[in-house]
Every structure is written in C-alpha cells, then in structure tokens.
Short mmCIF file of C-alpha atoms and ligand atoms in Angstrom, two decimals:
data_model
loop_
_atom_site.label_atom_id
_atom_site.label_comp_id
_atom_site.label_asym_id
_atom_site.label_seq_id
_atom_site.Cartn_x
_atom_site.Cartn_y
_atom_site.Cartn_z
CA MET S 1293 1.03 4.10 16.20
CA GLN S 1294 -0.65 7.51 16.37
CA ILE S 1295 1.09 10.74 15.38
CA SER S 1296 -0.06 13.98 16.98
CA VAL S 1297 1.19 17.54 17.51
CA THR S 1298 1.16 19.52 20.72
CA GLY S 1299 2.35 22.96 21.76
CA GLY S 1300 4.57 23.45 24.77
CA GLU S 1301 7.75 22.12 26.27
CA LEU S 1302 9.39 18.80 25.60
CA ALA S 1303 10.64 18.50 29.19
CA LYS S 1304 7.05 18.35 30.46
CA GLN S 1305 5.74 15.66 28.10
CA ALA S 1306 4.65 12.31 29.43
CA ALA S 1307 6.60 9.96 27.15
CA ASP S 1308 9.22 7.22 27.34
CA THR S 1309 11.74 8.78 24.96
CA TYR S 1310 12.49 12.39 24.05
CA VAL S 1311 14.12 13.04 20.67
CA VAL S 1312 16.08 16.23 20.02
CA GLY S 1313 18.14 17.34 17.02
CA ILE S 1314 21.81 18.31 17.41
CA ALA S 1315 23.54 20.32 14.69
CA GLU S 1316 27.01 19.27 13.60
CA GLY S 1317 29.78 21.30 15.20
CA ALA S 1318 27.47 23.09 17.66
CA ARG S 1319 29.33 23.62 20.97
CA ARG S 1320 26.27 24.87 22.87
CA LEU S 1321 22.80 23.46 22.94
CA THR S 1322 19.85 25.71 22.22
CA GLY S 1323 16.06 25.52 22.40
CA GLN S 1324 14.38 22.43 23.76
CA ALA S 1325 17.68 20.50 23.93
CA ALA S 1326 19.13 23.18 26.24
CA THR S 1327 16.17 22.85 28.62
CA LEU S 1328 16.61 19.08 28.77
CA ASP S 1329 20.34 19.53 29.29
CA ARG S 1330 19.78 21.75 32.33
CA ALA S 1331 17.40 19.21 33.86
CA LEU S 1332 20.06 16.54 33.27
CA ASP S 1333 22.87 18.61 34.86
CA GLY S 1334 24.67 18.99 31.55
CA ALA S 1335 24.58 15.32 30.51
CA LEU S 1336 23.76 16.20 26.88
CA THR S 1337 26.54 18.78 26.63
CA ALA S 1338 28.86 16.15 28.11
CA GLN S 1339 28.05 13.84 25.18
CA ILE S 1340 29.10 16.62 22.80
CA THR S 1341 32.24 17.57 24.75
CA ALA S 1342 33.30 13.93 24.95
CA GLY S 1343 32.90 13.68 21.17
CA ILE S 1344 30.20 11.00 21.46
CA ALA S 1345 27.50 13.20 19.89
CA LYS S 1346 29.02 15.07 16.95
CA GLY S 1347 25.73 16.05 15.33
CA ARG S 1348 26.63 14.31 12.08
CA SER S 1349 23.68 13.43 9.95
CA GLY S 1350 22.49 9.91 10.76
CA GLU S 1351 24.23 9.82 14.16
CA LEU S 1352 22.28 8.87 17.28
CA ALA S 1353 23.26 9.09 20.97
CA ALA S 1354 21.05 7.98 23.86
CA VAL S 1355 21.26 9.35 27.41
CA ALA S 1356 19.44 7.86 30.42
CA THR S 1357 17.52 10.48 32.43
CA SER S 1358 17.71 8.55 35.74
CA GLY S 1359 14.47 10.03 37.03
CA ARG S 1360 15.35 13.69 36.34
CA LEU S 1361 12.79 14.01 33.53
CA PRO S 1362 9.42 12.34 32.86
CA ALA S 1363 10.99 10.29 30.01
CA ARG S 1364 13.51 7.55 30.70
CA THR S 1365 15.74 8.30 27.70
CA VAL S 1366 16.80 11.33 25.66
CA VAL S 1367 17.90 10.50 22.14
CA MET S 1368 20.09 13.07 20.40
CA ILE S 1369 19.99 12.82 16.64
CA GLY S 1370 22.55 14.44 14.40
CA THR S 1371 21.02 16.88 11.92
CA GLY S 1372 24.20 17.70 10.01
CA LYS S 1373 25.81 21.08 9.40
CA ARG S 1374 23.58 24.01 10.28
CA ASP S 1375 24.56 25.93 7.14
CA GLU S 1376 23.41 23.07 4.91
CA ALA S 1377 19.87 24.18 4.14
CA GLU S 1378 17.38 21.77 5.66
CA THR S 1379 14.91 20.40 3.14
CA ALA S 1380 11.68 18.56 3.76
CA ASP S 1381 13.16 15.62 1.87
CA ALA S 1382 16.27 15.44 4.10
CA LEU S 1383 14.01 15.67 7.16
CA ARG S 1384 11.74 12.86 5.91
CA THR S 1385 14.75 10.65 5.23
CA ARG S 1386 16.38 11.36 8.60
CA VAL S 1387 13.17 10.74 10.53
CA ALA S 1388 12.65 7.40 8.74
CA ASN S 1389 16.17 6.23 9.60
CA VAL S 1390 15.79 7.36 13.22
CA ALA S 1391 12.35 5.74 13.50
CA ARG S 1392 13.80 2.31 12.73
CA ARG S 1393 16.55 2.84 15.34
CA LEU S 1394 13.93 3.88 17.91
CA ARG S 1395 11.97 0.74 17.11
CA THR S 1396 15.03 -1.45 17.70
CA MET S 1397 15.58 0.37 21.01
CA GLU S 1398 11.95 -0.33 22.06
CA ALA S 1399 11.65 3.42 22.60
CA GLY S 1400 7.99 3.30 23.71
CA ALA S 1401 6.03 6.54 23.46
CA VAL S 1402 8.14 9.17 21.69
CA ALA S 1403 8.04 12.95 22.15
CA PHE S 1404 9.86 14.55 19.23
CA ALA S 1405 11.16 18.14 19.32
CA SER S 1406 9.87 19.48 16.05
CA GLY S 1407 11.37 22.93 16.43
CA ASP S 1408 15.11 22.53 16.38
CA ALA S 1409 15.60 20.96 13.00
CA THR S 1410 12.59 22.39 11.24
CA ALA S 1411 12.65 26.09 12.07
CA ALA S 1412 13.86 26.88 8.55
CA LEU S 1413 11.03 24.93 6.92
CA ASP S 1414 7.41 25.77 6.28
CA PRO S 1415 5.70 24.15 9.30
CA ALA S 1416 3.10 22.30 7.18
CA ASP S 1417 5.88 20.82 4.99
CA ALA S 1418 7.83 19.86 8.11
CA GLY S 1419 4.80 18.18 9.72
CA ARG S 1420 4.07 16.23 6.59
CA ALA S 1421 7.72 15.15 6.21
CA ILE S 1422 8.00 13.99 9.82
CA ALA S 1423 4.76 12.02 9.70
CA GLU S 1424 5.73 10.41 6.40
CA GLY S 1425 9.20 9.61 7.74
CA PHE S 1426 7.78 7.71 10.71
CA ILE S 1427 5.01 5.85 8.87
CA LEU S 1428 6.98 4.96 5.75
CA GLY S 1429 10.21 4.18 7.60
CA LEU S 1430 8.51 1.81 10.04
CA TYR S 1431 6.65 -0.12 7.34
CA ARG S 1432 7.11 -3.86 7.35
CA PHE S 1433 5.58 -6.79 5.51
CA ASP S 1434 5.83 -9.74 7.86
CA LYS S 1435 2.35 -11.25 7.82
CA HIS S 1436 3.52 -14.54 6.35
CA HIS S 1437 6.24 -15.20 8.94
CA THR S 1438 4.70 -17.66 11.35
CA ASN S 1439 7.63 -17.59 13.80
CA ALA S 1440 7.55 -14.59 16.14
CA ALA S 1441 11.36 -14.41 16.03
CA ASP S 1442 11.24 -13.56 12.33
CA ARG S 1443 8.90 -10.65 13.06
CA ALA S 1444 10.88 -9.27 16.02
CA LEU S 1445 12.01 -5.88 14.76
CA GLY S 1446 10.87 -4.21 17.98
CA SER S 1447 8.04 -1.77 18.41
CA ILE S 1448 7.38 1.87 19.04
CA GLY S 1449 4.52 3.65 20.80
CA ASP S 1450 2.69 6.83 19.84
CA VAL S 1451 4.64 9.80 18.52
CA THR S 1452 4.00 13.37 19.69
CA LEU S 1453 5.62 16.30 17.89
CA VAL S 1454 6.28 18.99 20.47
CA GLU S 1455 6.35 22.52 19.10
CA PRO S 1456 7.33 25.47 21.34
CA THR S 1457 6.17 28.23 18.94
CA ALA S 1458 2.40 28.52 19.34
CA SER S 1459 1.73 29.88 15.83
CA ARG S 1460 3.39 26.83 14.23
CA VAL S 1461 1.24 24.25 15.99
CA ALA S 1462 -1.80 24.51 13.67
CA PRO S 1463 0.07 24.27 10.34
CA LEU S 1464 2.33 21.54 11.73
CA THR S 1465 -0.81 19.59 12.67
CA THR S 1466 -2.37 20.06 9.23
CA GLY S 1467 0.84 18.86 7.60
CA ALA S 1468 1.21 15.88 9.91
CA ASP S 1469 -2.41 14.80 9.35
CA GLU S 1470 -1.89 14.98 5.58
CA GLY S 1471 1.39 13.09 5.91
CA VAL S 1472 -0.32 10.29 7.83
CA ILE S 1473 -2.98 9.88 5.13
CA VAL S 1474 -0.53 9.91 2.23
CA ALA S 1475 2.04 7.64 3.89
CA GLU S 1476 -0.62 5.13 4.91
CA ALA S 1477 -1.80 5.12 1.30
CA GLN S 1478 1.74 4.40 0.14
CA ASN S 1479 2.00 1.59 2.69
CA LEU S 1480 -1.26 0.15 1.36
CA ALA S 1481 0.26 0.14 -2.14
CA ARG S 1482 3.31 -1.63 -0.68
CA ASP S 1483 1.10 -4.24 0.99
CA LEU S 1484 -0.68 -4.97 -2.28
CA GLY S 1485 2.61 -5.14 -4.20
CA ASN S 1486 4.43 -7.30 -1.67
CA GLU S 1487 1.63 -9.86 -1.45
CA PRO S 1488 2.51 -12.95 -3.50
CA ALA S 1489 0.54 -13.46 -6.69
CA ASN S 1490 -1.41 -16.47 -5.39
CA LEU S 1491 -2.81 -14.18 -2.69
CA MET S 1492 -3.18 -11.09 -4.89
CA THR S 1493 -5.14 -12.30 -7.89
CA PRO S 1494 -7.21 -9.86 -9.97
CA SER S 1495 -10.27 -10.95 -7.96
CA ILE S 1496 -8.56 -10.30 -4.62
CA LEU S 1497 -7.26 -6.93 -5.81
CA ALA S 1498 -10.76 -5.97 -6.98
CA ALA S 1499 -12.20 -6.96 -3.58
CA ARG S 1500 -9.57 -4.78 -1.87
CA ALA S 1501 -10.49 -1.85 -4.14
CA GLN S 1502 -14.16 -2.37 -3.34
CA ARG S 1503 -13.41 -2.38 0.38
CA LEU S 1504 -11.36 0.82 0.07
CA ALA S 1505 -14.21 2.42 -1.85
CA SER S 1506 -16.80 1.60 0.79
CA GLU S 1507 -14.47 2.80 3.58
CA HIS S 1508 -13.90 6.18 1.95
CA GLY S 1509 -17.04 6.86 -0.07
CA LEU S 1510 -15.64 6.23 -3.55
CA GLU S 1511 -17.63 4.72 -6.42
CA CYS S 1512 -16.23 1.36 -7.50
CA LYS S 1513 -17.09 -0.49 -10.66
CA VAL S 1514 -15.48 -3.76 -11.69
CA ILE S 1515 -15.79 -4.61 -15.37
CA GLU S 1516 -15.92 -8.39 -15.76
CA ARG S 1517 -14.73 -10.33 -18.80
CA ALA S 1518 -18.17 -10.42 -20.48
CA GLU S 1519 -18.58 -6.65 -20.27
CA ALA S 1520 -15.00 -6.11 -21.49
CA GLU S 1521 -15.94 -8.25 -24.51
CA ARG S 1522 -19.02 -6.09 -25.14
CA LEU S 1523 -16.82 -2.99 -24.88
CA LYS S 1524 -14.49 -4.60 -27.48
CA MET S 1525 -11.40 -4.39 -25.24
CA GLY S 1526 -9.59 -6.90 -27.46
CA SER S 1527 -6.11 -5.71 -26.52
CA TYR S 1528 -6.68 -6.06 -22.76
CA LEU S 1529 -8.52 -9.37 -23.21
CA SER S 1530 -5.70 -10.83 -25.30
CA VAL S 1531 -3.48 -10.75 -22.20
CA THR S 1532 -6.09 -12.60 -20.11
CA ASN S 1533 -6.40 -15.55 -22.52
CA GLY S 1534 -3.80 -17.81 -20.90
CA SER S 1535 -5.00 -17.41 -17.32
CA VAL S 1536 -7.64 -19.32 -15.38
CA GLN S 1537 -8.02 -16.33 -13.05
CA PRO S 1538 -10.91 -14.09 -14.12
CA PRO S 1539 -9.65 -10.65 -15.21
CA LYS S 1540 -10.94 -7.58 -13.38
CA PHE S 1541 -10.96 -4.09 -14.91
CA ILE S 1542 -11.27 -1.87 -11.84
CA VAL S 1543 -12.66 1.68 -11.96
CA LEU S 1544 -12.71 3.92 -8.87
CA THR S 1545 -14.35 7.35 -9.06
CA TYR S 1546 -13.96 10.36 -6.78
CA ARG S 1547 -16.22 13.39 -7.35
CA GLY S 1548 -14.87 16.52 -5.68
CA GLY S 1549 -15.47 18.98 -8.47
CA ARG S 1550 -18.26 19.99 -10.81
CA GLY S 1551 -19.08 18.57 -14.23
CA ASN S 1552 -17.99 15.31 -15.80
CA ARG S 1553 -14.34 15.93 -16.55
CA PHE S 1554 -11.84 13.76 -14.70
CA ILE S 1555 -8.18 13.45 -14.06
CA GLY S 1556 -7.57 9.83 -15.08
CA LEU S 1557 -5.03 7.78 -13.13
CA VAL S 1558 -4.37 4.57 -15.04
CA GLY S 1559 -2.36 1.74 -13.44
CA LYS S 1560 -0.96 -1.45 -14.98
CA GLY S 1561 -2.38 -4.38 -13.03
CA ILE S 1562 -0.56 -7.56 -14.09
CA THR S 1563 -0.86 -9.59 -10.89
CA PHE S 1564 1.80 -11.93 -12.26
CA ASP S 1565 3.85 -11.58 -15.43
CA THR S 1566 5.33 -14.86 -16.67
CA GLY S 1567 5.79 -13.33 -20.11
CA GLY S 1568 3.08 -15.61 -21.54
CA ILE S 1569 4.12 -17.70 -24.58
CA SER S 1570 7.18 -15.39 -24.85
CA LEU S 1571 8.08 -16.91 -21.48
CA LYS S 1572 10.50 -15.10 -19.17
CA PRO S 1573 13.61 -16.88 -17.82
CA GLY S 1574 13.08 -18.50 -14.42
CA ALA S 1575 15.69 -16.60 -12.44
CA GLY S 1576 14.12 -13.67 -10.65
CA MET S 1577 10.68 -14.28 -12.09
CA GLU S 1578 9.20 -14.11 -8.58
CA SER S 1579 9.67 -10.33 -8.65
CA MET S 1580 6.91 -10.21 -11.27
CA LYS S 1581 4.36 -10.47 -8.44
CA GLY S 1582 4.99 -6.71 -8.31
CA ASP S 1583 3.85 -6.13 -11.89
CA MET S 1584 0.57 -4.76 -10.55
CA THR S 1585 2.32 -1.94 -8.68
CA GLY S 1586 0.85 0.67 -11.05
CA ALA S 1587 -2.65 -0.56 -10.20
CA ALA S 1588 -1.81 -0.72 -6.49
CA VAL S 1589 -0.50 2.83 -6.57
CA VAL S 1590 -3.50 4.40 -8.34
CA ILE S 1591 -5.96 2.50 -6.13
CA ALA S 1592 -4.13 3.46 -2.94
CA ALA S 1593 -3.79 7.10 -4.07
CA MET S 1594 -7.58 7.23 -4.47
CA GLY S 1595 -7.98 6.31 -0.80
CA ALA S 1596 -5.82 9.30 0.17
CA ILE S 1597 -7.61 11.59 -2.30
CA ALA S 1598 -10.99 10.58 -0.86
CA GLN S 1599 -9.79 11.60 2.61
CA LEU S 1600 -8.10 14.86 1.55
CA LYS S 1601 -11.17 15.89 -0.52
CA PRO S 1602 -9.66 18.12 -3.25
CA ALA S 1603 -12.17 20.07 -5.40
CA VAL S 1604 -11.59 18.06 -8.57
CA ASN S 1605 -12.91 14.82 -10.13
CA VAL S 1606 -10.57 11.85 -10.33
CA MET S 1607 -10.98 8.41 -11.89
CA ALA S 1608 -8.59 5.53 -11.25
CA ILE S 1609 -8.56 2.79 -13.87
CA ALA S 1610 -6.72 -0.47 -13.23
CA PRO S 1611 -6.89 -3.22 -15.88
CA CYS S 1612 -5.97 -6.34 -13.91
CA THR S 1613 -5.06 -9.81 -15.15
CA GLU S 1614 -2.37 -12.44 -14.98
CA ASN S 1615 -0.09 -12.93 -18.00
CA MET S 1616 0.21 -16.73 -18.35
CA PRO S 1617 1.18 -19.25 -21.02
CA SER S 1618 -1.35 -21.98 -21.83
CA GLY S 1619 -3.13 -23.67 -24.74
CA SER S 1620 -5.49 -20.73 -24.91
CA ALA S 1621 -2.86 -18.01 -24.55
CA THR S 1622 -2.23 -15.32 -27.14
CA LYS S 1623 0.55 -16.27 -29.59
CA PRO S 1624 3.29 -14.10 -31.08
CA GLY S 1625 1.98 -12.76 -34.38
CA ASP S 1626 -1.67 -12.60 -33.26
CA VAL S 1627 -3.54 -9.45 -34.25
CA VAL S 1628 -5.93 -7.90 -31.75
CA TYR S 1629 -8.18 -4.81 -31.76
CA ALA S 1630 -8.32 -2.24 -28.96
CA MET S 1631 -11.69 -0.71 -28.01
CA ASP S 1632 -10.94 2.46 -30.01
CA GLY S 1633 -10.58 0.31 -33.15
CA GLN S 1634 -6.80 0.37 -33.57
CA SER S 1635 -5.26 -2.96 -34.59
CA ILE S 1636 -2.17 -4.32 -32.86
CA GLU S 1637 0.23 -7.09 -33.88
CA VAL S 1638 1.36 -8.89 -30.71
CA VAL S 1639 4.92 -9.82 -31.67
CA ASN S 1640 5.96 -10.49 -28.06
CA THR S 1641 3.47 -11.60 -25.42
CA ASP S 1642 5.83 -10.34 -22.70
CA ALA S 1643 5.13 -6.76 -23.80
CA GLU S 1644 1.69 -7.16 -22.18
CA GLY S 1645 1.59 -4.02 -20.05
CA ARG S 1646 1.08 -1.73 -23.03
CA LEU S 1647 -1.70 -4.04 -24.28
CA VAL S 1648 -3.78 -3.69 -21.12
CA LEU S 1649 -2.99 0.03 -20.89
CA ALA S 1650 -4.10 0.63 -24.50
CA ASP S 1651 -7.69 -0.27 -23.62
CA ALA S 1652 -7.47 1.44 -20.23
CA LEU S 1653 -6.38 4.73 -21.84
CA ALA S 1654 -9.05 4.40 -24.52
CA TYR S 1655 -11.66 3.68 -21.85
CA ALA S 1656 -10.50 6.64 -19.74
CA ARG S 1657 -10.90 9.03 -22.68
CA ALA S 1658 -14.34 7.62 -23.49
CA GLU S 1659 -15.37 8.18 -19.85
CA GLY S 1660 -14.39 11.87 -19.81
CA CYS S 1661 -10.81 11.92 -18.56
CA THR S 1662 -9.27 15.13 -19.90
CA THR S 1663 -5.88 14.65 -18.26
CA LEU S 1664 -4.26 11.22 -18.18
CA ILE S 1665 -1.46 9.84 -16.05
CA ASP S 1666 -0.57 6.21 -16.44
CA VAL S 1667 1.70 4.38 -14.02
CA ALA S 1668 3.30 1.12 -15.08
CA THR S 1669 6.15 -1.29 -14.36
CA LEU S 1670 6.47 -1.29 -18.12
CA THR S 1671 10.03 -1.99 -19.26
CA GLY S 1672 13.17 -3.58 -17.87
CA ALA S 1673 15.01 -1.03 -20.03
CA MET S 1674 13.84 1.67 -17.61
CA SER S 1675 15.89 0.26 -14.76
CA VAL S 1676 18.85 -0.07 -17.13
CA ALA S 1677 18.52 3.66 -17.91
CA LEU S 1678 17.71 5.20 -14.52
CA GLY S 1679 18.22 2.47 -11.92
CA ALA S 1680 16.19 2.72 -8.73
CA VAL S 1681 16.82 6.43 -8.13
CA ARG S 1682 14.48 8.16 -10.57
CA TYR S 1683 11.53 6.96 -12.57
CA GLY S 1684 11.01 7.90 -16.18
CA VAL S 1685 8.28 10.25 -17.35
CA PHE S 1686 7.06 10.68 -20.92
CA ALA S 1687 4.52 13.38 -21.74
CA ASN S 1688 2.77 14.72 -24.82
CA ASP S 1689 2.09 17.98 -23.00
CA ASP S 1690 4.59 20.33 -21.32
CA ARG S 1691 2.13 21.58 -18.70
CA VAL S 1692 1.30 18.07 -17.51
CA TYR S 1693 5.01 17.30 -17.31
CA ARG S 1694 5.79 20.51 -15.41
CA ASP S 1695 2.99 19.93 -12.89
CA LEU S 1696 4.04 16.34 -12.46
CA GLU S 1697 7.68 17.26 -11.89
CA ARG S 1698 6.63 19.84 -9.29
CA ALA S 1699 4.41 17.31 -7.54
CA ALA S 1700 7.22 14.76 -7.51
CA THR S 1701 9.84 17.20 -6.22
CA ALA S 1702 7.56 18.35 -3.40
CA ALA S 1703 6.96 14.70 -2.53
CA GLY S 1704 10.66 13.80 -2.47
CA GLU S 1705 10.23 11.43 -5.42
CA ARG S 1706 12.55 12.02 -8.37
CA VAL S 1707 11.63 11.92 -12.04
CA TRP S 1708 13.43 12.27 -15.37
CA ARG S 1709 11.80 13.21 -18.65
CA LEU S 1710 12.45 11.05 -21.71
CA PRO S 1711 11.65 11.87 -25.32
CA LEU S 1712 8.82 10.96 -27.68
CA ASP S 1713 10.34 12.02 -31.03
CA ALA S 1714 8.33 11.02 -34.09
CA GLU S 1715 11.31 9.05 -35.47
CA TYR S 1716 10.87 6.37 -32.79
CA GLU S 1717 7.52 5.60 -34.38
CA GLU S 1718 9.31 3.74 -37.20
CA LEU S 1719 10.34 1.02 -34.75
CA ILE S 1720 6.77 -0.02 -33.93
CA LYS S 1721 5.32 0.01 -37.45
CA SER S 1722 3.78 -3.36 -38.28
CA ASP S 1723 3.50 -5.08 -41.67
CA VAL S 1724 0.11 -6.55 -40.81
CA ALA S 1725 -1.55 -4.15 -38.34
CA ASP S 1726 -1.63 -0.45 -37.41
CA ILE S 1727 1.11 -0.92 -34.83
CA LYS S 1728 3.13 -3.71 -33.18
CA ASN S 1729 3.71 -4.15 -29.48
CA THR S 1730 7.52 -4.17 -29.41
CA GLY S 1731 10.22 -2.29 -31.26
CA GLY S 1732 13.26 -4.41 -30.47
CA ARG S 1733 16.06 -3.69 -27.99
CA ALA S 1734 16.90 -0.14 -29.01
CA ALA S 1735 15.11 2.57 -27.02
CA GLY S 1736 12.89 -0.05 -25.37
CA SER S 1737 11.27 2.29 -22.85
CA ILE S 1738 10.67 4.95 -25.49
CA THR S 1739 9.02 2.65 -28.01
CA ALA S 1740 6.76 1.37 -25.21
CA ALA S 1741 5.77 4.97 -24.48
CA LYS S 1742 5.28 5.67 -28.20
CA PHE S 1743 2.90 2.73 -28.31
CA LEU S 1744 0.86 4.16 -25.42
CA GLN S 1745 0.83 7.60 -27.05
CA HIS S 1746 -1.37 6.16 -29.79
CA PHE S 1747 -4.07 5.52 -27.22
CA ALA S 1748 -3.72 8.81 -25.32
CA GLY S 1749 -4.38 10.59 -28.62
CA ASP S 1750 -4.60 14.37 -28.18
CA THR S 1751 -5.52 14.18 -24.48
CA PRO S 1752 -2.80 15.74 -22.27
CA TRP S 1753 -1.01 12.67 -20.93
CA ALA S 1754 1.99 11.58 -18.93
CA HIS S 1755 3.33 8.03 -18.73
CA LEU S 1756 5.31 7.04 -15.64
CA ASP S 1757 7.53 3.98 -16.18
CA ILE S 1758 8.22 2.80 -12.63
CA ALA S 1759 9.87 -0.56 -13.43
CA GLY S 1760 13.21 0.59 -11.95
CA VAL S 1761 11.76 1.90 -8.68
CA MET S 1762 9.17 -0.86 -8.15
CA ALA S 1763 11.12 -2.48 -5.33
CA THR S 1764 14.01 -1.61 -3.00
CA SER S 1765 16.83 -4.00 -2.13
CA SER S 1766 17.57 -2.64 1.38
CA ASP S 1767 16.13 -0.32 4.05
CA LYS S 1768 17.19 3.23 3.26
CA GLY S 1769 15.37 6.37 4.39
CA VAL S 1770 11.65 6.06 3.75
CA LEU S 1771 12.23 3.02 1.56
CA VAL S 1772 11.98 -0.39 3.15
CA LYS S 1773 13.23 -3.56 1.43
CA GLY S 1774 10.49 -4.78 -0.88
CA ASN S 1775 7.85 -2.91 -2.85
CA SER S 1776 8.35 0.87 -2.73
CA GLY S 1777 4.75 1.99 -3.20
CA MET S 1778 6.10 4.73 -5.47
CA PRO S 1779 4.76 7.12 -6.75
CA VAL S 1780 1.68 7.48 -4.52
CA ARG S 1781 2.97 10.77 -3.07
CA THR S 1782 3.52 12.32 -6.52
CA LEU S 1783 0.03 11.38 -7.71
CA VAL S 1784 -1.68 12.75 -4.60
CA ASN S 1785 0.32 16.00 -4.82
CA PHE S 1786 -0.52 16.33 -8.51
CA VAL S 1787 -4.25 16.00 -7.83
CA LEU S 1788 -4.14 18.39 -4.84
CA ALA S 1789 -2.28 20.99 -6.92
CA ARG S 1790 -4.76 20.69 -9.81
CA ALA S 1791 -7.60 21.37 -7.37
CA ARG S 1792 -6.03 24.60 -6.08
N1 BES W 766 6.78 -6.27 -16.37
C1 BES W 766 7.81 -6.25 -17.35
C2 BES W 766 8.83 -5.14 -17.11
C3 BES W 766 9.61 -5.19 -15.81
C4 BES W 766 10.86 -5.76 -15.77
C5 BES W 766 9.11 -4.59 -14.67
C6 BES W 766 11.57 -5.78 -14.60
C7 BES W 766 9.83 -4.61 -13.49
C8 BES W 766 11.07 -5.20 -13.45
C9 BES W 766 7.21 -6.05 -18.73
O1 BES W 766 5.95 -6.58 -18.92
C10 BES W 766 8.11 -6.71 -19.70
O2 BES W 766 8.21 -7.89 -19.66
N2 BES W 766 8.73 -5.92 -20.57
C11 BES W 766 9.61 -6.44 -21.55
C12 BES W 766 9.31 -5.74 -22.84
C13 BES W 766 9.98 -6.37 -24.03
C14 BES W 766 9.39 -7.75 -24.29
C15 BES W 766 9.78 -5.49 -25.22
C16 BES W 766 11.04 -6.17 -21.11
O3 BES W 766 11.30 -5.13 -20.48
O4 BES W 766 11.88 -7.02 -21.34
MN1 MN W 767 6.01 -8.61 -19.55
ZN1 ZN W 768 4.82 -6.83 -17.25
#
C-alpha cells in the first residue's frame, strides 16, 4: 500500500472508494462531501436524514455511487461533535479503526478527503497522523499461518489524501511521508517482537540489524562473546551463561551531527526470558518472546532516524541474549562485575534485564553518549501500576524528562513519571557486593530503575519501563493484537526535536 497526497477535488479522483468525514449533528454537508452529495442526487444527505449516518465517532456508512462518480462507493465516517477539538491523536485513532473496516470491505484504491476533519489541525501533523493511522492500523502478523483462510482479513489498495486547499498540500505531504517512515519503523519493531523466540534468536536479531544498517547507511557493529569478555562485561555475560545461543551485543550508529557526542538509545534484548535458575511459572511464559521489545524498538527507530536525517548523532545499543536455566547458568547469590567495575550480587536470575542494561549503559557512556534513554520490558510491577495505557518513565534529569514527555505527547504515546528518591536505594544494598539485583516486592519498578541509575551515573538519563505496554490484547485504534512496537514514535520525535 502506498500513501500519497494530491491537490484538487475528491469527485474527480480515479479510485474505488471515496472517504469523507461527517460531523455529529450536522444537518447539511459541506466541502468535498457536499460536492459528492450533489453528484449523487442527495444520497449522502438522505443517509443523514434517515438517521443512518449520525456522524458519531467510529460510525461508518457506505453508499453505492451507481456510476454517478468515478468511485464505486462513498464511505461516510463519523468524526464526532464539531465543537470537540480535533487532535492529531484522535485523527490517528479514527483513521486506524476506519482502515481496518475498509480492508474488510475490500475497498480497493481509497481517496480520502483530508480537508473536512483536519482543517483545525496543522497540516503536517494531520498528514503524519493519517499516514500512521493507516499503516499502524492495518498491521498484521500472519506469516506463520499456512492456511489462506486464517490470513483472510481482506485487502486495501493505495491511499490518496485529497486536499482542496492548495497551500496545505506541501505540508500535508511532508507530514504523510514522515508518518509512513515512522509507522513502518514501528511495524518493523512489531514484527521483531511478534516473531517466536526460536526464530528471533540473538543471532537472527543481529542479522536483521545488519540488514537494516546496510539498507539505510548506518554503521553496525556486533560485539561477540569473546570481545564482551575482553571488555569485562561480566554483568551482561552472566545472563548469557545458561544459553546455547551465542549472545550478540548490537551497536548501530547514525552520524547526522558534528563531533563525537551521541544520544544513546539502549534497548533490552532478551530474546526469551525463562527467568533462568529463578525459573518463571509456565503459564503465560510464551509472552516472554517479547522481552526483546526494547532492542527491537531502538533498532527500528534507527531505521527511521536514518531516513529522516536529523542533524544529531545517535547510537543504538542492544545487548541481546536468551535467559535460560542450565548447568552453566548463573545461580542466585553469584557475584558479577560490570564493565565499569561495580560489583553486583545476583539474588534473582529473573531480574536479568537490569544486568544486561548495566553493561549497555556503561558501554554507552564510554562510547560518548551524553544523553541516555533506555527502553526495557523490565518489571511486571510496571503493568500492575500503569496497565497497558501509559508506560513508566524514570529520569535523573528534568530536561530529559520534559523533552521525552513532549515527544511522547506529540506521538500520541502516553507516559507517567515515577520517582527515584534516595531512600529506595536501601532496598538494593547488598551484604556481599556494591548492589544487588532485586529489592523485593515493594516498589519493584522503582528499585529496578534505581539499579540502572548506578550505571547511568551523572549522564542525563531516562529509563522507559515498557513491560505494561509491550503487547495489546485486542485491535484498538493504531494498536493491533500482539506486540505494540511502542515507543518507536516517542524515540524518533525525541531525536528530531533534539536536532532542531
Ligand atoms: N521480562 C520480565 C518483566 C516482564 C513481565 C515484562 C511481564 C513483560 C511482561 C523481567 O525480566 C522480570 O522477570 N522481572 C521480574 C523482576 C523480579 C524478579 C524482581 C518481575 O517483574 O517479576
Ligand atoms: Mn526476567
Ligand atoms: Zn526479562
């Protein structure tokens, strides 16, 4: 599916389906809908008068054109009350819901009236929201269904946004092009996260990162086990001990700015988390194939960044490994040393994310990252606290938090800040090492963040705990059942804003 923007009139477009917005309670049609209505001898108005199309948000009414227009169908979509201020987020959500309905209808090539619903919005924001709505909403992961019937969700042709106001065409196009890049990056993260762990090992993930790098002109370095040993990444390596899969510490570099300072995007890459010797219960363990979502998200975001070319340097760091029990696995009580020399008592091998991130953060700082954002499916306690609506953010720096919150809000992804008070430190003091890797049940997400703070040191840093938003249980707006690919949009926005 291609998404493009054109100036002119909807009624003249060569397409199979025209889509127009209808405001709730509107008695008369205006703009492009009015033109279509005249060509259809009032058939759209008749839908409103008969009470079939009420304009309620989420509502959809289809009218056959019977040869009176180039398209065979006009779809009227409810845009809600006109006085309710339209937001880019509401538009993105509505478009995603409509896109799935159009797919079920086998709508073919779609011409979409951009003007009616988006006049109140900045055209670039509207273009981005519409493109993201289509591409994210239509995502599916069906490659392992071998029966065609299980893949039959329908299909949709190319989408053309038709804009009557000439001056809005260029910014709408810029926004739509950006939306396509960012949404496709998020769908890539979803693909990586949805893939089962036998088909998304650290080696396979590294090969995918290498392919992305060569497609988009990024530098890619994969640190193998032997080099990680030379670098003294004892914390990261301790998690790899139980697995027969070789670990891969993936580093992607984008150079858009001057000098050797980088924004560091660090992503937890546990391709499967069994818990290790502190084994997890069996029920639901299959969801732990998604425990590399942080890595998937930072890798995928780099693909978008490489295409959008902001004037800033960015490094993505993804420590990848399985967390498995075996005769060679790390045991509760073991003491390991991170590359920056700090000692860690591993009291629970299921708190492995912070162990791989400790070395990744230390490595990032050693490589010149002067702002750090880590993204991790770190704690089950995060979904207890915030559910699947918002993800938690911890930051040692107010400016990083503020910029991150702005980036998230603009992206339509929601965050909530949690605290890092010094008192929480008590809970992760160890009798035998500098620090221990769990602090018990109380404040589980906070003690995990406090642990990471040790390795961020005085570098401005934010930690995004995405465990609660990792996956979605049903199709809703831009989210499709399965891995969410969150927060690719926030990360890309953050980097773009830092470059401005
Ligand atoms: N990967 C899990 C956290 C998780 C749980 C992510 C559910 C997504 C959904 C993490 O490695 C983990 O096991 N955390 C433990 C920490 C505990 C041992 C201190 C947890 O949350 O139980
Ligand atoms: Mn774990
Ligand atoms: Zn984990």
